[in-house]
Amino acid sequence: MTLLDLWLSRSIPMCLLLQSLVLMALCFPSASMCPKGCVCQRDPHLHGFNVTCSQSRLKEIPPSLPVDTVLLRLDHNQIGAVPDQAFHGLRLLRELNLSYNAVETLGEGAFSGIEATLQVLDLSHNRITSVHKDAFARLKARVIVDDNPWHCDCALQQAIGGMAHNHEAPARVLCRSSELRDQEGRPFLAVDTDLCNLAKRTTDYAMLVTMFGWFAMVISYVVYYVRQNQEDARRHLEYLKSLPSKPKKPDEADDISTVV
């Protein structure tokens, strides 16, 4: 065997090894890119990563997610909040699954930065009672909101109103509680009252009742003050009447006799 043949016999396995390493580097992100408890796999069709963090006992959204994440599964965890801009920078994110968690409320910027690309947002089976009126305003995604203890109020009515392109979500919202007691347990679409005007009227009534209360207190004080002064004046007059008459001086008596 010549030196050339020997070199080639050793170079070919090395090339194959290098190709394998390059392929692995392309298909799997580094450990520093994939959060702990998650599995990250490259999707060759979508040119990004599928990040699966399901059933990982997470209590918050993992930091440092791969920037080219396409699909993010965070379901069946214990996540209690979605901070503003939690997914900012995930410019390729198409599907976000947050179902079966403990999320209670959503702020205005919860989904900031992913409005243009997100296609599916699953928020079902959480503890969501309230959302900011603009939480879904710029989303074009299909939003799944089943099985949440919604409180039907003005903010929710505005948030749902901003999802005109998504007819499925409002139909699946059930009012666990409501500003109108007769709407509790009924579908949100059955609420035909403007809850925002209702809240305004309620505030106006509260202000009116408060003002009337203060006015009544002022009138009561004035009446009490007048009566108290009258009583004091009556007592003073009775006191003056009870005093003995002042005796006349002798000179005054002589003057009177002389005149007569």
mmCIF file of C-alpha atoms in Angstrom:
data_model
loop_
_atom_site.group_PDB
_atom_site.id
_atom_site.type_symbol
_atom_site.label_atom_id
_atom_site.label_comp_id
_atom_site.label_asym_id
_atom_site.label_seq_id
_atom_site.Cartn_x
_atom_site.Cartn_y
_atom_site.Cartn_z
ATOM 1 C CA MET A 1 0.000 0.000 0.000
ATOM 2 C CA THR A 2 1.346 3.340 -1.000
ATOM 3 C CA LEU A 3 1.416 6.419 1.196
ATOM 4 C CA LEU A 4 -1.392 7.929 -0.881
ATOM 5 C CA ASP A 5 -3.611 4.908 -0.324
ATOM 6 C CA LEU A 6 -2.877 5.013 3.396
ATOM 7 C CA TRP A 7 -3.722 8.720 3.604
ATOM 8 C CA LEU A 8 -6.957 8.234 1.699
ATOM 9 C CA SER A 9 -7.989 5.313 3.877
ATOM 10 C CA ARG A 10 -7.656 7.492 6.954
ATOM 11 C CA SER A 11 -9.102 10.653 5.421
ATOM 12 C CA ILE A 12 -12.386 9.159 4.236
ATOM 13 C CA PRO A 13 -13.591 8.136 7.741
ATOM 14 C CA MET A 14 -12.505 11.528 9.027
ATOM 15 C CA CYS A 15 -14.551 13.275 6.334
ATOM 16 C CA LEU A 16 -17.550 11.153 7.171
ATOM 17 C CA LEU A 17 -17.151 12.049 10.831
ATOM 18 C CA LEU A 18 -16.931 15.750 10.023
ATOM 19 C CA GLN A 19 -20.043 15.516 7.851
ATOM 20 C CA SER A 20 -21.909 13.827 10.683
ATOM 21 C CA LEU A 21 -20.866 16.512 13.140
ATOM 22 C CA VAL A 22 -21.942 19.267 10.766
ATOM 23 C CA LEU A 23 -25.281 17.541 10.212
ATOM 24 C CA MET A 24 -25.834 17.214 13.957
ATOM 25 C CA ALA A 25 -24.950 20.843 14.467
ATOM 26 C CA LEU A 26 -27.516 21.840 11.880
ATOM 27 C CA CYS A 27 -30.255 19.560 13.144
ATOM 28 C CA PHE A 28 -29.842 20.093 16.882
ATOM 29 C CA PRO A 29 -29.086 23.339 18.711
ATOM 30 C CA SER A 30 -26.344 23.503 21.253
ATOM 31 C CA ALA A 31 -27.074 22.804 24.904
ATOM 32 C CA SER A 32 -26.827 26.507 25.663
ATOM 33 C CA MET A 33 -29.579 27.268 23.122
ATOM 34 C CA CYS A 34 -32.073 24.626 24.279
ATOM 35 C CA PRO A 35 -33.567 25.351 27.721
ATOM 36 C CA LYS A 36 -33.285 22.825 30.498
ATOM 37 C CA GLY A 37 -36.093 20.292 30.441
ATOM 38 C CA CYS A 38 -36.857 20.924 26.771
ATOM 39 C CA VAL A 39 -36.123 19.025 23.581
ATOM 40 C CA CYS A 40 -35.139 21.054 20.531
ATOM 41 C CA GLN A 41 -35.236 19.566 17.051
ATOM 42 C CA ARG A 42 -34.756 21.297 13.738
ATOM 43 C CA ASP A 43 -37.696 21.194 11.356
ATOM 44 C CA PRO A 44 -36.228 20.944 7.834
ATOM 45 C CA HIS A 45 -39.496 22.007 6.229
ATOM 46 C CA LEU A 46 -40.082 25.136 8.312
ATOM 47 C CA HIS A 47 -36.385 26.060 8.622
ATOM 48 C CA GLY A 48 -36.557 26.391 12.372
ATOM 49 C CA PHE A 49 -36.740 24.471 15.633
ATOM 50 C CA ASN A 50 -39.554 22.557 17.247
ATOM 51 C CA VAL A 51 -39.095 23.148 20.972
ATOM 52 C CA THR A 52 -40.981 20.755 23.257
ATOM 53 C CA CYS A 53 -41.101 21.518 26.987
ATOM 54 C CA SER A 54 -44.264 19.568 27.809
ATOM 55 C CA GLN A 55 -44.667 18.032 31.271
ATOM 56 C CA SER A 56 -41.388 19.494 32.515
ATOM 57 C CA ARG A 57 -42.794 20.987 35.767
ATOM 58 C CA LEU A 58 -41.977 24.468 34.554
ATOM 59 C CA LYS A 59 -43.264 27.359 36.669
ATOM 60 C CA GLU A 60 -42.252 30.080 34.240
ATOM 61 C CA ILE A 61 -41.565 30.460 30.551
ATOM 62 C CA PRO A 62 -38.006 29.306 29.816
ATOM 63 C CA PRO A 63 -35.530 32.067 28.996
ATOM 64 C CA SER A 64 -33.111 31.965 26.044
ATOM 65 C CA LEU A 65 -35.305 30.064 23.630
ATOM 66 C CA PRO A 66 -33.788 29.529 20.160
ATOM 67 C CA VAL A 67 -34.545 32.641 18.135
ATOM 68 C CA ASP A 68 -35.644 30.535 15.172
ATOM 69 C CA THR A 69 -38.184 28.525 17.146
ATOM 70 C CA VAL A 70 -41.133 27.639 14.920
ATOM 71 C CA LEU A 71 -43.234 25.509 17.243
ATOM 72 C CA LEU A 72 -43.174 25.898 21.037
ATOM 73 C CA ARG A 73 -44.960 23.432 23.304
ATOM 74 C CA LEU A 74 -45.230 24.513 26.937
ATOM 75 C CA ASP A 75 -48.344 22.509 27.789
ATOM 76 C CA HIS A 76 -48.967 20.492 30.967
ATOM 77 C CA ASN A 77 -46.746 22.585 33.223
ATOM 78 C CA GLN A 78 -47.281 24.928 36.166
ATOM 79 C CA ILE A 79 -46.700 28.251 34.412
ATOM 80 C CA GLY A 80 -48.630 30.930 36.297
ATOM 81 C CA ALA A 81 -47.968 34.061 34.244
ATOM 82 C CA VAL A 82 -47.039 35.263 30.781
ATOM 83 C CA PRO A 83 -44.836 38.361 31.233
ATOM 84 C CA ASP A 84 -44.926 41.164 28.693
ATOM 85 C CA GLN A 85 -42.629 40.445 25.736
ATOM 86 C CA ALA A 86 -42.016 36.899 26.974
ATOM 87 C CA PHE A 87 -41.690 35.713 23.364
ATOM 88 C CA HIS A 88 -40.132 38.829 21.905
ATOM 89 C CA GLY A 89 -37.470 37.913 19.358
ATOM 90 C CA LEU A 90 -39.060 34.628 18.228
ATOM 91 C CA ARG A 91 -39.637 36.060 14.787
ATOM 92 C CA LEU A 92 -40.491 32.680 13.199
ATOM 93 C CA LEU A 93 -42.883 31.350 15.839
ATOM 94 C CA ARG A 94 -45.986 29.867 14.246
ATOM 95 C CA GLU A 95 -47.565 27.761 16.969
ATOM 96 C CA LEU A 96 -47.598 28.326 20.733
ATOM 97 C CA ASN A 97 -49.170 25.788 23.080
ATOM 98 C CA LEU A 98 -49.742 27.013 26.651
ATOM 99 C CA SER A 99 -52.609 24.678 27.487
ATOM 100 C CA TYR A 100 -52.976 22.929 30.852
ATOM 101 C CA ASN A 101 -51.100 25.510 32.893
ATOM 102 C CA ALA A 102 -52.004 27.902 35.710
ATOM 103 C CA VAL A 103 -52.104 31.226 33.841
ATOM 104 C CA GLU A 104 -54.592 33.586 35.522
ATOM 105 C CA THR A 105 -54.358 36.818 33.528
ATOM 106 C CA LEU A 106 -52.822 38.237 30.357
ATOM 107 C CA GLY A 107 -51.291 41.683 29.992
ATOM 108 C CA GLU A 108 -51.223 43.989 27.005
ATOM 109 C CA GLY A 109 -47.768 42.863 25.819
ATOM 110 C CA ALA A 110 -48.014 39.140 26.567
ATOM 111 C CA PHE A 111 -47.661 38.238 22.879
ATOM 112 C CA SER A 112 -45.709 41.255 21.729
ATOM 113 C CA GLY A 113 -43.324 40.526 18.871
ATOM 114 C CA ILE A 114 -45.021 37.404 17.505
ATOM 115 C CA GLU A 115 -48.249 38.915 16.190
ATOM 116 C CA ALA A 116 -47.208 38.781 12.535
ATOM 117 C CA THR A 117 -46.158 35.119 12.389
ATOM 118 C CA LEU A 118 -48.219 33.300 15.021
ATOM 119 C CA GLN A 119 -50.905 31.068 13.511
ATOM 120 C CA VAL A 120 -52.134 29.009 16.472
ATOM 121 C CA LEU A 121 -52.309 30.013 20.152
ATOM 122 C CA ASP A 122 -53.644 27.429 22.603
ATOM 123 C CA LEU A 123 -54.622 28.856 26.000
ATOM 124 C CA SER A 124 -57.162 26.194 26.923
ATOM 125 C CA HIS A 125 -57.415 24.575 30.354
ATOM 126 C CA ASN A 126 -55.821 27.405 32.332
ATOM 127 C CA ARG A 127 -57.134 29.641 35.126
ATOM 128 C CA ILE A 128 -57.592 32.778 33.066
ATOM 129 C CA THR A 129 -60.234 35.087 34.502
ATOM 130 C CA SER A 130 -59.286 38.419 32.944
ATOM 131 C CA VAL A 131 -57.208 39.854 30.113
ATOM 132 C CA HIS A 132 -56.086 43.311 29.074
ATOM 133 C CA LYS A 133 -58.414 44.801 26.499
ATOM 134 C CA ASP A 134 -55.562 44.826 23.927
ATOM 135 C CA ALA A 135 -54.078 41.404 24.764
ATOM 136 C CA PHE A 136 -55.247 39.916 21.431
ATOM 137 C CA ALA A 137 -55.575 43.164 19.479
ATOM 138 C CA ARG A 138 -52.822 42.560 16.910
ATOM 139 C CA LEU A 139 -52.945 38.764 16.763
ATOM 140 C CA LYS A 140 -54.065 37.088 13.574
ATOM 141 C CA ALA A 141 -53.726 33.596 15.031
ATOM 142 C CA ARG A 142 -56.421 31.065 15.797
ATOM 143 C CA VAL A 143 -56.840 31.410 19.562
ATOM 144 C CA ILE A 144 -58.153 28.488 21.632
ATOM 145 C CA VAL A 145 -59.570 29.595 24.995
ATOM 146 C CA ASP A 146 -61.711 26.647 26.134
ATOM 147 C CA ASP A 147 -62.105 25.736 29.811
ATOM 148 C CA ASN A 148 -61.062 28.920 31.575
ATOM 149 C CA PRO A 149 -62.976 30.560 34.473
ATOM 150 C CA TRP A 150 -63.641 33.783 32.583
ATOM 151 C CA HIS A 151 -64.978 36.876 34.335
ATOM 152 C CA CYS A 152 -67.086 38.621 31.723
ATOM 153 C CA ASP A 153 -66.468 42.337 32.075
ATOM 154 C CA CYS A 154 -65.719 45.391 29.961
ATOM 155 C CA ALA A 155 -62.059 44.450 29.340
ATOM 156 C CA LEU A 156 -62.965 40.964 28.092
ATOM 157 C CA GLN A 157 -65.701 42.383 25.881
ATOM 158 C CA GLN A 158 -63.180 44.756 24.308
ATOM 159 C CA ALA A 159 -60.566 42.000 23.944
ATOM 160 C CA ILE A 160 -63.026 39.670 22.237
ATOM 161 C CA GLY A 161 -64.237 42.529 20.074
ATOM 162 C CA GLY A 162 -60.681 42.953 18.803
ATOM 163 C CA MET A 163 -60.695 39.379 17.479
ATOM 164 C CA ALA A 164 -63.190 39.905 14.681
ATOM 165 C CA HIS A 165 -61.186 37.575 12.434
ATOM 166 C CA ASN A 166 -61.425 34.771 14.990
ATOM 167 C CA HIS A 167 -65.051 33.716 15.347
ATOM 168 C CA GLU A 168 -64.252 30.507 17.211
ATOM 169 C CA ALA A 169 -62.844 32.070 20.398
ATOM 170 C CA PRO A 170 -65.902 34.123 21.508
ATOM 171 C CA ALA A 171 -68.179 31.124 20.993
ATOM 172 C CA ARG A 172 -66.119 29.081 23.450
ATOM 173 C CA VAL A 173 -65.924 31.642 26.246
ATOM 174 C CA LEU A 174 -68.213 30.777 29.164
ATOM 175 C CA CYS A 175 -68.815 33.341 31.887
ATOM 176 C CA ARG A 176 -67.848 31.784 35.209
ATOM 177 C CA SER A 177 -68.680 35.168 36.719
ATOM 178 C CA SER A 178 -70.021 38.381 35.245
ATOM 179 C CA GLU A 179 -70.889 41.999 35.925
ATOM 180 C CA LEU A 180 -74.445 40.803 35.288
ATOM 181 C CA ARG A 181 -75.388 37.975 37.611
ATOM 182 C CA ASP A 182 -77.941 36.534 35.220
ATOM 183 C CA GLN A 183 -75.132 35.928 32.700
ATOM 184 C CA GLU A 184 -73.081 33.671 34.989
ATOM 185 C CA GLY A 185 -72.615 30.219 33.487
ATOM 186 C CA ARG A 186 -73.801 31.356 30.061
ATOM 187 C CA PRO A 187 -71.779 31.717 26.834
ATOM 188 C CA PHE A 188 -70.156 35.084 26.353
ATOM 189 C CA LEU A 189 -71.994 35.573 23.074
ATOM 190 C CA ALA A 190 -75.250 35.510 25.036
ATOM 191 C CA VAL A 191 -74.233 38.765 26.730
ATOM 192 C CA ASP A 192 -76.018 41.410 24.658
ATOM 193 C CA THR A 193 -75.327 44.247 27.093
ATOM 194 C CA ASP A 194 -72.566 46.799 26.661
ATOM 195 C CA LEU A 195 -70.563 45.955 29.786
ATOM 196 C CA CYS A 196 -68.387 49.037 29.369
ATOM 197 C CA ASN A 197 -71.372 51.370 29.555
ATOM 198 C CA LEU A 198 -72.703 49.284 32.411
ATOM 199 C CA ALA A 199 -69.476 49.831 34.321
ATOM 200 C CA LYS A 200 -69.663 53.558 33.574
ATOM 201 C CA ARG A 201 -73.259 53.738 34.787
ATOM 202 C CA THR A 202 -72.340 51.799 37.908
ATOM 203 C CA THR A 203 -69.532 54.283 38.583
ATOM 204 C CA ASP A 204 -71.889 57.200 38.006
ATOM 205 C CA TYR A 205 -74.432 55.729 40.409
ATOM 206 C CA ALA A 206 -71.734 55.182 43.016
ATOM 207 C CA MET A 207 -70.573 58.777 42.663
ATOM 208 C CA LEU A 208 -74.172 60.019 42.907
ATOM 209 C CA VAL A 209 -74.816 57.966 46.035
ATOM 210 C CA THR A 210 -71.569 59.232 47.572
ATOM 211 C CA MET A 211 -72.420 62.854 46.795
ATOM 212 C CA PHE A 212 -75.931 62.404 48.190
ATOM 213 C CA GLY A 213 -74.457 60.901 51.349
ATOM 214 C CA TRP A 214 -72.133 63.863 51.846
ATOM 215 C CA PHE A 215 -74.976 66.289 51.150
ATOM 216 C CA ALA A 216 -77.177 64.533 53.703
ATOM 217 C CA MET A 217 -74.371 64.702 56.259
ATOM 218 C CA VAL A 218 -73.959 68.463 55.691
ATOM 219 C CA ILE A 219 -77.707 69.081 56.004
ATOM 220 C CA SER A 220 -77.855 66.984 59.167
ATOM 221 C CA TYR A 221 -74.988 68.934 60.674
ATOM 222 C CA VAL A 222 -76.605 72.289 59.834
ATOM 223 C CA VAL A 223 -79.927 71.191 61.341
ATOM 224 C CA TYR A 224 -78.183 69.915 64.453
ATOM 225 C CA TYR A 225 -76.178 73.146 64.762
ATOM 226 C CA VAL A 226 -79.304 75.339 64.470
ATOM 227 C CA ARG A 227 -81.248 73.285 66.991
ATOM 228 C CA GLN A 228 -78.336 73.253 69.387
ATOM 229 C CA ASN A 229 -78.053 77.062 69.176
ATOM 230 C CA GLN A 230 -81.787 77.435 69.753
ATOM 231 C CA GLU A 231 -81.595 75.224 72.796
ATOM 232 C CA ASP A 232 -78.625 77.182 74.156
ATOM 233 C CA ALA A 233 -80.458 80.466 73.569
ATOM 234 C CA ARG A 234 -83.581 79.175 75.373
ATOM 235 C CA ARG A 235 -81.537 78.029 78.357
ATOM 236 C CA HIS A 236 -79.729 81.361 78.522
ATOM 237 C CA LEU A 237 -83.032 83.222 78.456
ATOM 238 C CA GLU A 238 -84.462 81.070 81.230
ATOM 239 C CA TYR A 239 -81.324 81.666 83.243
ATOM 240 C CA LEU A 240 -81.709 85.424 82.873
ATOM 241 C CA LYS A 241 -85.355 85.252 83.964
ATOM 242 C CA SER A 242 -84.405 83.238 87.013
ATOM 243 C CA LEU A 243 -82.069 85.925 88.331
ATOM 244 C CA PRO A 244 -83.484 88.074 91.280
ATOM 245 C CA SER A 245 -84.657 91.595 90.457
ATOM 246 C CA LYS A 246 -82.187 94.375 91.287
ATOM 247 C CA PRO A 247 -83.428 96.551 94.290
ATOM 248 C CA LYS A 248 -83.982 100.275 93.693
ATOM 249 C CA LYS A 249 -81.694 102.842 95.277
ATOM 250 C CA PRO A 250 -83.135 105.345 97.836
ATOM 251 C CA ASP A 251 -82.292 108.349 95.703
ATOM 252 C CA GLU A 252 -84.278 106.897 92.843
ATOM 253 C CA ALA A 253 -87.301 106.440 95.157
ATOM 254 C CA ASP A 254 -87.137 110.130 96.369
ATOM 255 C CA ASP A 255 -86.922 111.337 92.827
ATOM 256 C CA ILE A 256 -90.007 109.427 91.949
ATOM 257 C CA SER A 257 -91.933 110.842 94.988
ATOM 258 C CA THR A 258 -90.931 114.387 94.137
ATOM 259 C CA VAL A 259 -92.151 114.038 90.641
ATOM 260 C CA VAL A 260 -95.437 112.738 91.815
#
